[in-house]
Short mmCIF file of C-alpha atoms and ligand atoms in Angstrom, two decimals:
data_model
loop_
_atom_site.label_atom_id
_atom_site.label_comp_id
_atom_site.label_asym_id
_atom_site.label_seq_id
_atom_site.Cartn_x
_atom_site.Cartn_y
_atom_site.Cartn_z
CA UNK A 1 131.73 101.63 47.25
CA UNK A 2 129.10 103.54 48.84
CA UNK A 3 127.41 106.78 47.94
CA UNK A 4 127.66 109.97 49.92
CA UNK A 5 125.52 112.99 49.10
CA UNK A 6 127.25 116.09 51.12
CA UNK A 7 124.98 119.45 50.31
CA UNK A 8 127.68 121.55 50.84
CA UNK A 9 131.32 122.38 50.39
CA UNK A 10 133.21 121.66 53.38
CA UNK A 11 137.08 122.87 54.85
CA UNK A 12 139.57 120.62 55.43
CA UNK A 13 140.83 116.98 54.11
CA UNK A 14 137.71 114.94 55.60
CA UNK A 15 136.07 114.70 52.35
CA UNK A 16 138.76 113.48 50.81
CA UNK A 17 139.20 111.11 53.30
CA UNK A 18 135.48 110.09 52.49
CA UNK A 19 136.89 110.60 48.79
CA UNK A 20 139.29 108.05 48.52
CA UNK A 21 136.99 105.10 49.76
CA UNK A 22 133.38 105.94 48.70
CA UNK A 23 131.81 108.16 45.32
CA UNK A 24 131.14 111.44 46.78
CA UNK A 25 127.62 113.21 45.44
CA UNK A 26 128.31 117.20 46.56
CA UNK A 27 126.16 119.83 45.73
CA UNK A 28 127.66 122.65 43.50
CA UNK A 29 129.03 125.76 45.15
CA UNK A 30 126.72 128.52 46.23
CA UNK A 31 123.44 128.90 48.02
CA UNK A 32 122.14 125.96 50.41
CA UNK A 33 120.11 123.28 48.04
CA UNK A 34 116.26 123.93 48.18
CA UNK A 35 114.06 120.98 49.56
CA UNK A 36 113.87 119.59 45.46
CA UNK A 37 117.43 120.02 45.16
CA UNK A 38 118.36 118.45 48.25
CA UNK A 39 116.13 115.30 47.71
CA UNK A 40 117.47 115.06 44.00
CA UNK A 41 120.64 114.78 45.94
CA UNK A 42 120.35 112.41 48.40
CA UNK A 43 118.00 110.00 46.08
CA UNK A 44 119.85 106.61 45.82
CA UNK A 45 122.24 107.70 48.21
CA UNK A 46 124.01 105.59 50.99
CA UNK A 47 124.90 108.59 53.65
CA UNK A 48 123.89 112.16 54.00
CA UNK A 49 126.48 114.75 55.21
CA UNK A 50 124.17 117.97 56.23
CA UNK A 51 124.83 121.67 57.52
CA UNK A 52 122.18 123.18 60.04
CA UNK A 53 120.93 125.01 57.02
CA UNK A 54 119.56 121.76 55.55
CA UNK A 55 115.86 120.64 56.22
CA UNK A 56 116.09 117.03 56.86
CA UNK A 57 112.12 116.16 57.55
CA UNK A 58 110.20 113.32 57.03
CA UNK A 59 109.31 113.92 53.53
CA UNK A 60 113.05 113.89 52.60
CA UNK A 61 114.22 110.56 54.65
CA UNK A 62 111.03 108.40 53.09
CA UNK A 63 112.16 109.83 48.86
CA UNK A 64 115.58 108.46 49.99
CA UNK A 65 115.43 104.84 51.75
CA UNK A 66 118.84 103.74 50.92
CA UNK A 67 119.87 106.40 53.15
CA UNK A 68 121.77 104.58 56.75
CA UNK A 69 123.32 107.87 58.14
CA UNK A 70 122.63 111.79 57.97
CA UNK A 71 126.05 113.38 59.62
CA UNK A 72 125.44 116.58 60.70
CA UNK A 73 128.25 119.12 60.50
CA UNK A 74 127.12 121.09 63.64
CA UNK A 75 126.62 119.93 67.23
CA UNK A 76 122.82 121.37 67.13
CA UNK A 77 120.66 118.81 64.96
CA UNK A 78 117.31 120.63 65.44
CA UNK A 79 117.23 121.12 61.85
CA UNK A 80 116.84 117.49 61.57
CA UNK A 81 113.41 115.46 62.40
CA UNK A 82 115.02 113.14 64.92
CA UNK A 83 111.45 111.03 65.29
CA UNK A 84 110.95 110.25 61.65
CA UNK A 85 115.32 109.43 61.20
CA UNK A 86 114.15 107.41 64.08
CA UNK A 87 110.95 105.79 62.61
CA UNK A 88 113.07 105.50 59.25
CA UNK A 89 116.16 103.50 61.07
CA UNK A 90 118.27 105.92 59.86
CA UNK A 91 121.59 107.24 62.29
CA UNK A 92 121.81 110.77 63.00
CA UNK A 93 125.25 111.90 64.08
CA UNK A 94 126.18 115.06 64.96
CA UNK A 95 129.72 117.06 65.80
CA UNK A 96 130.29 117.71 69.93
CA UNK A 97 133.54 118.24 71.76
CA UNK A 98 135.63 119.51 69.06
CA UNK A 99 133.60 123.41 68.60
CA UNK A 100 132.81 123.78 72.30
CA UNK A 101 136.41 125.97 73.01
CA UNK A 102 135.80 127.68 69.48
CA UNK A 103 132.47 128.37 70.38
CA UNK A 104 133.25 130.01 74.01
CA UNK A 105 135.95 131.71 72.84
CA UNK A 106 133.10 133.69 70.43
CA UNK A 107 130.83 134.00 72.74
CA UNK A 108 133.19 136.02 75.29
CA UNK A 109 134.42 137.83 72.04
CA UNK A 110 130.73 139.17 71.66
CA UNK A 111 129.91 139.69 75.79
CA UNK A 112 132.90 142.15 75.47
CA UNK A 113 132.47 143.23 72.26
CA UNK A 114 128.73 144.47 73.18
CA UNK A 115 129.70 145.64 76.59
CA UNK A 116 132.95 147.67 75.75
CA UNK A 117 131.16 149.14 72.42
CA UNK A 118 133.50 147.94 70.20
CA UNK A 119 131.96 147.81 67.25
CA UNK A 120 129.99 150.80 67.67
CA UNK A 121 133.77 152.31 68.17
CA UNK A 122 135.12 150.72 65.00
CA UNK A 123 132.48 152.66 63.20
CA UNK A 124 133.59 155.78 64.59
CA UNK A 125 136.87 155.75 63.70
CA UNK A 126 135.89 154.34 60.21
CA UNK A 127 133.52 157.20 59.71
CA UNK A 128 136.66 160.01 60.68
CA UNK A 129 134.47 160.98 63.60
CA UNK A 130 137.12 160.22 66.53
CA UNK A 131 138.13 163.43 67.92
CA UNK A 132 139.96 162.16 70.66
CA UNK A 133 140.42 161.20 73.91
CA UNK A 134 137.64 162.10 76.43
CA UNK A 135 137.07 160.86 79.76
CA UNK A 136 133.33 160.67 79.41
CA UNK A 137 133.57 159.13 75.65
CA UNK A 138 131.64 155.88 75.27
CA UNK A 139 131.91 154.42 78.08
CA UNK A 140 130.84 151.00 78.65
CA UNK A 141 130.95 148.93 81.71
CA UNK A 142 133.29 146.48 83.26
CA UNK A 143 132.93 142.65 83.75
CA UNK A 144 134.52 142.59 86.81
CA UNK A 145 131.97 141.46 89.83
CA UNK A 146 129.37 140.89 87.68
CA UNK A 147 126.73 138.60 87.14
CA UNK A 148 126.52 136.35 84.27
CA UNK A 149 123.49 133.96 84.28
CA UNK A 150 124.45 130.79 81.84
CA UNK A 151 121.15 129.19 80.05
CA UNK A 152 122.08 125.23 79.62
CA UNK A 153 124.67 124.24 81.66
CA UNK A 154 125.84 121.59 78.95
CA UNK A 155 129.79 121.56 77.20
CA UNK A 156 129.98 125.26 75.57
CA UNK A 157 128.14 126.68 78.95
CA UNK A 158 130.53 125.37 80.96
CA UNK A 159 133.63 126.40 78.96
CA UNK A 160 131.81 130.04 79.13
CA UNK A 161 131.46 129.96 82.76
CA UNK A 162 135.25 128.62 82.82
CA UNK A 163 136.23 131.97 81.00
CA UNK A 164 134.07 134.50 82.93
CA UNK A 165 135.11 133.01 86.29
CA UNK A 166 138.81 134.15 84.74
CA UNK A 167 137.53 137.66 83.67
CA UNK A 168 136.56 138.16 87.45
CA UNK A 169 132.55 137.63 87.27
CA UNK A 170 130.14 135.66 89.23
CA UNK A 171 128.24 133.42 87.54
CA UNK A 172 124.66 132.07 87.64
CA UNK A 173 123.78 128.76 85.50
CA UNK A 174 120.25 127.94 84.79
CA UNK A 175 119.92 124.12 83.67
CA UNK A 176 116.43 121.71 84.05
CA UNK A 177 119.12 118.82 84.08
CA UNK A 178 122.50 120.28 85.27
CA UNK A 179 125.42 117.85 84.49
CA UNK A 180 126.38 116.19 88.03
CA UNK A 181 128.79 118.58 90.28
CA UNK A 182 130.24 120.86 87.22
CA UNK A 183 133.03 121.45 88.92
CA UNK A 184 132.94 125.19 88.82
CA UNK A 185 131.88 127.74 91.15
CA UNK A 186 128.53 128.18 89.42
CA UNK A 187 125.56 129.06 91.33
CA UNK A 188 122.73 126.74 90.50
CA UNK A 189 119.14 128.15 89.93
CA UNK A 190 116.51 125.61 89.23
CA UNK A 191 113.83 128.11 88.44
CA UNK A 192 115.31 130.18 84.99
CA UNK A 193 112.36 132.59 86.25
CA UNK A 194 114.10 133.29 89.25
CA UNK A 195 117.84 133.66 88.18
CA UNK A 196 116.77 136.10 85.31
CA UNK A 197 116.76 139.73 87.88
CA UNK A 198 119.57 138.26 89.46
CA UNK A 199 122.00 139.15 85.87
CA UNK A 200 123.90 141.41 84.21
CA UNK A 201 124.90 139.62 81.29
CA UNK A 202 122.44 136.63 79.93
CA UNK A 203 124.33 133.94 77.68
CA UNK A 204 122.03 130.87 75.97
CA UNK A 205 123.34 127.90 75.15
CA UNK A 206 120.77 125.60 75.35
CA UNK A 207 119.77 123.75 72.09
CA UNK A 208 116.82 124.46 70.32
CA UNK A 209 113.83 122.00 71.00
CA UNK A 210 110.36 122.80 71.94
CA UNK A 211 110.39 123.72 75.24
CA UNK A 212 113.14 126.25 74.14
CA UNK A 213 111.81 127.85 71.12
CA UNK A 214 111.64 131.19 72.19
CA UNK A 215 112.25 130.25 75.70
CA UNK A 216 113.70 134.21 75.90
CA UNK A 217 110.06 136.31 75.27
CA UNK A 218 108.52 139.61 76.15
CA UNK A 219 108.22 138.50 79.83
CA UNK A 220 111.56 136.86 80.59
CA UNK A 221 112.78 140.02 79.30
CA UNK A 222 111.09 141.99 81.55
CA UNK A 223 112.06 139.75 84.47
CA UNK A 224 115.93 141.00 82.97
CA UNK A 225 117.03 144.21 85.29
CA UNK A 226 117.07 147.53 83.71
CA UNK A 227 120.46 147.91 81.48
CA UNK A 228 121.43 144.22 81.51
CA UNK A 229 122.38 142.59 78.08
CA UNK A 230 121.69 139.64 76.13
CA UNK A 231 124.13 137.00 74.44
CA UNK A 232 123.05 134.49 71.73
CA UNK A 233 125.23 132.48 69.91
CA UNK A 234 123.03 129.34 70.65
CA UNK A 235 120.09 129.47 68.18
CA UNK A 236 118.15 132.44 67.07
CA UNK A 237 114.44 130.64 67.79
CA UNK A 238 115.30 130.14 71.59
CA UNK A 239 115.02 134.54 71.45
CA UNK A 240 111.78 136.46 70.39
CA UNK A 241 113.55 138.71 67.86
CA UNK A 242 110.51 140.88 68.22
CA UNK A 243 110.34 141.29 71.66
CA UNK A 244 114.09 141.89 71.71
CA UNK A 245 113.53 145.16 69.56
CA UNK A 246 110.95 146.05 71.81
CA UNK A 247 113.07 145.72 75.41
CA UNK A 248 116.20 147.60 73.49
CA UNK A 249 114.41 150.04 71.97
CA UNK A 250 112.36 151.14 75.11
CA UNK A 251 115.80 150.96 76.71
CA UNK A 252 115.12 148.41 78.78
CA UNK A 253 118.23 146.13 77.93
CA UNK A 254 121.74 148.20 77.74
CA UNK A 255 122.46 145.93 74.28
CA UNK A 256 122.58 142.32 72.63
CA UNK A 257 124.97 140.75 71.01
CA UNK A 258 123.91 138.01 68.79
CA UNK A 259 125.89 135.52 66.52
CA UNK A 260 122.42 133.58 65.61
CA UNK A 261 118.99 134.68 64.33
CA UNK A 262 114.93 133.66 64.15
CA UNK A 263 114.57 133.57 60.98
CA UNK A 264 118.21 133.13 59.87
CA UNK A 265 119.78 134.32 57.49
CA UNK A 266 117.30 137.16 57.95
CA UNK A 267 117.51 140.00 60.59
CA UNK A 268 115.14 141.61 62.08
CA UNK A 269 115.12 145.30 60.48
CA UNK A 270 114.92 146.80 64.08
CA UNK A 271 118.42 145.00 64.70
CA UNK A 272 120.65 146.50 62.27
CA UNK A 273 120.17 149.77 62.55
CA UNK A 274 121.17 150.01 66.39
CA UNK A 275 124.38 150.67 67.73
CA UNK A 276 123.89 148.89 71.16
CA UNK A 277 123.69 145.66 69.35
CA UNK A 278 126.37 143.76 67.97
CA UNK A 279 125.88 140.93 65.06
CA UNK A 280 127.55 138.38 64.11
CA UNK A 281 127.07 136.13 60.73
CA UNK A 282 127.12 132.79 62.28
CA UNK A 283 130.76 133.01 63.75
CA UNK A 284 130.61 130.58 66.75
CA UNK A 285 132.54 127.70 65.47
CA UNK A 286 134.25 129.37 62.88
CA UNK A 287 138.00 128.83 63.15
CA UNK A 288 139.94 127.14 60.96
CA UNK A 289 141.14 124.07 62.85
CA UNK A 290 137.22 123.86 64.74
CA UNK A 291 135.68 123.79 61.46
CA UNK A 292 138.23 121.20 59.53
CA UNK A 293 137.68 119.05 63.47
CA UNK A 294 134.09 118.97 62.44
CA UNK A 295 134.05 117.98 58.91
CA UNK A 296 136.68 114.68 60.46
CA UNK A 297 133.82 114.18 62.75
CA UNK A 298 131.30 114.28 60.81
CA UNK A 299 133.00 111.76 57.89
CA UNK A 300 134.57 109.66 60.65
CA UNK A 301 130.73 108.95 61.31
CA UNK A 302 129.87 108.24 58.34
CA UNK A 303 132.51 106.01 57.74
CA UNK A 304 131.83 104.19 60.85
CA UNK A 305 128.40 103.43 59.73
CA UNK A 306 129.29 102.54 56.11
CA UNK A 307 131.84 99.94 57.57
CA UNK A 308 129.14 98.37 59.66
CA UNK A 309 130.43 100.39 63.05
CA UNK A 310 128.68 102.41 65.56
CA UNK A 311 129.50 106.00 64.50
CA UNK A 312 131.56 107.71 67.52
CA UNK A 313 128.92 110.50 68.09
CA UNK A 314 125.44 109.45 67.76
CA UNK A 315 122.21 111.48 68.54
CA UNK A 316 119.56 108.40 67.38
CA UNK A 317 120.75 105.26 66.86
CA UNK A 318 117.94 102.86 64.68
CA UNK A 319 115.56 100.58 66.72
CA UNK A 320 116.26 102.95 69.95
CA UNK A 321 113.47 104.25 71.88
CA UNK A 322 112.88 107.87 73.55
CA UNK A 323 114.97 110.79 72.69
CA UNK A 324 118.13 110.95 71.40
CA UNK A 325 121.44 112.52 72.97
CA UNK A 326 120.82 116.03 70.68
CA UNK A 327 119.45 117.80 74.12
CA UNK A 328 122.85 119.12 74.94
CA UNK A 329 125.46 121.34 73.38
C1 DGY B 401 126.49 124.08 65.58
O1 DGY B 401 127.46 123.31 65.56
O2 DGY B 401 125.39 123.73 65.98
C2 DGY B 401 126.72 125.46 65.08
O3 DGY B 401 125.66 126.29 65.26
C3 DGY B 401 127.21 125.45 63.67
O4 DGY B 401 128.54 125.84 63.81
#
């Protein structure tokens, strides 16, 4: 019987699944662990099962060298050091396929939500300030013929660019390795430079590496036409929060709506305040049968390794060389 440390609590019956063949090691209920608690945890352990709000560095995977797999419950592993797991033999694994529908479904809920006011509406009526029916009352604008401009091209861009296609809009994908003939009537722009003034709507769902980390900044922005909006429900460093304030508040962009942030769980305090911006704790995978799919995943890998197997959805397998398979969603 092996040990599995898992930092959280997790939906569905995977864990006891993992349960009812290995000793499970879970952190008590409430706030993520801290970097102590978290190594305390995982010390002597055989497996690591880890949310995208756990820091697995270098430091962490050399205090706990018994430790053959780190499962992450997410399909984004960026916050995991993928060179030292790989230095350290270790398997990372993360959780594809099964969010990408959840995920799109979310991030057309938030397109329309930001372009149709809807929350700013809710708060209306909450407030006992709807008077009525005007022709002229917040009026927002129509998906219908327009642009969308997709950044990364990978699983959950491609099941967005499914659904806008349906809603009647043209869309615009900006990839540097699109996935061979998607199938979809996607215009192709190799330069993202040159497909930004070419949008109304901008949706990211690239995955956070270095060449992305605020890959959305003051001048890409800019390069945005006047009264277009911005989507995010990829990760909240691929968007300068800052320079978001800046473009909305000098009315620049018509809104945002964002389901991920920089310096997460933290807003930025020019976000809140703003009703042309829509937010979103986190939501994008977050149905019940996407979330209990991930958790199966994620102990399925685990398993896999403990039994000696090749997990089913690896990002670095030990003794390989390069980069991993964690550059797509
Ligand atoms: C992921 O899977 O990467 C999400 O952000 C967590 O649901």
């Amino acid at each position: 019987m092996a040990v599995v440390a898992v930092t959280s609590e997790l939906p569905g019956t995977g864990l006891e699944r993992l349960a009812a063949v290995h000793e499970v090691r879970r952190h008590p209920r409430g706030s993520p662990p801290s970097a102590a608690e978290l190594a305390a945890l995982a010390a002597g352990a055989d497996a690591l099962v880890t949310l995208v709000s756990d820091r697995v560095d270098a430091a962490l995977l050399a205090a706990c060298p018994s430790v053959r797999v780190v499962a992450n419950v997410a399909v984004g592993v960026n916050n995991v050091d993928l060179e030292a797991a790989r230095a350290a033999g270790v398997w990372v694994t993360n959780t594809p396929d099964v969010l990408t529908e959840a995920t799109a479904d979310f991030t057309m809920a938030l397109l329309l939500a930001v372009t149709r006011r809807l929350v700013e509406g809710d708060r209306v009526v909450r407030a006992g300030a709807f008077t009525g029916w005007r022709p002229d009352y917040m009026l927002g604008v129509g998906l219908q013929g327009r642009v969308l401009g997709i950044v990364g091209l990978g699983r959950i861009g491609r099941a967005v660019a499914r659904r806008a296609l349906a809603f009647g809009m043209t869309v615009h994908a900006h990839d540097p390795a699109p996935p061979a003939g998607p199938g979809l009537p996607v215009t192709l722009f190799s330069s993202l430079d040159a497909m930004l003034p070419t949008v109304d709507v901008l949706t990211l769902h690239c995955p956070l590496l270095p060449a992305t980390r605020r890959l959305i900044d003051a001048r890409r922005l800019a390069l945005l036409p006047r009264g277009a909006y911005l989507v995010n429900a990829s990760r909240g460093e691929v968007v300068d929060e800052a320079a978001l304030v800046a473009a909305l508040e000098r009315g620049h962009l018509a809104g945002a709506a964002l389901d991920v942030y920089e310096r997460e769980p933290e807003v930025h305090p020019g976000l809140p305040g703003r009703d042309d911006v829509v937010l979103a704790p986190h939501l994008g995978s977050a149905t019940r049968e996407t979330r209990a799919a991930m958790v199966d995943l994620a102990i399925d890998n685990v398993l896999a390794v403990l039994a000696g197997r090749r997990p089913p959805t690896p990002v670095v397998e030990p003794g390989e060389r390069g980069p991993g398979t964690g550059d797509r969603e």
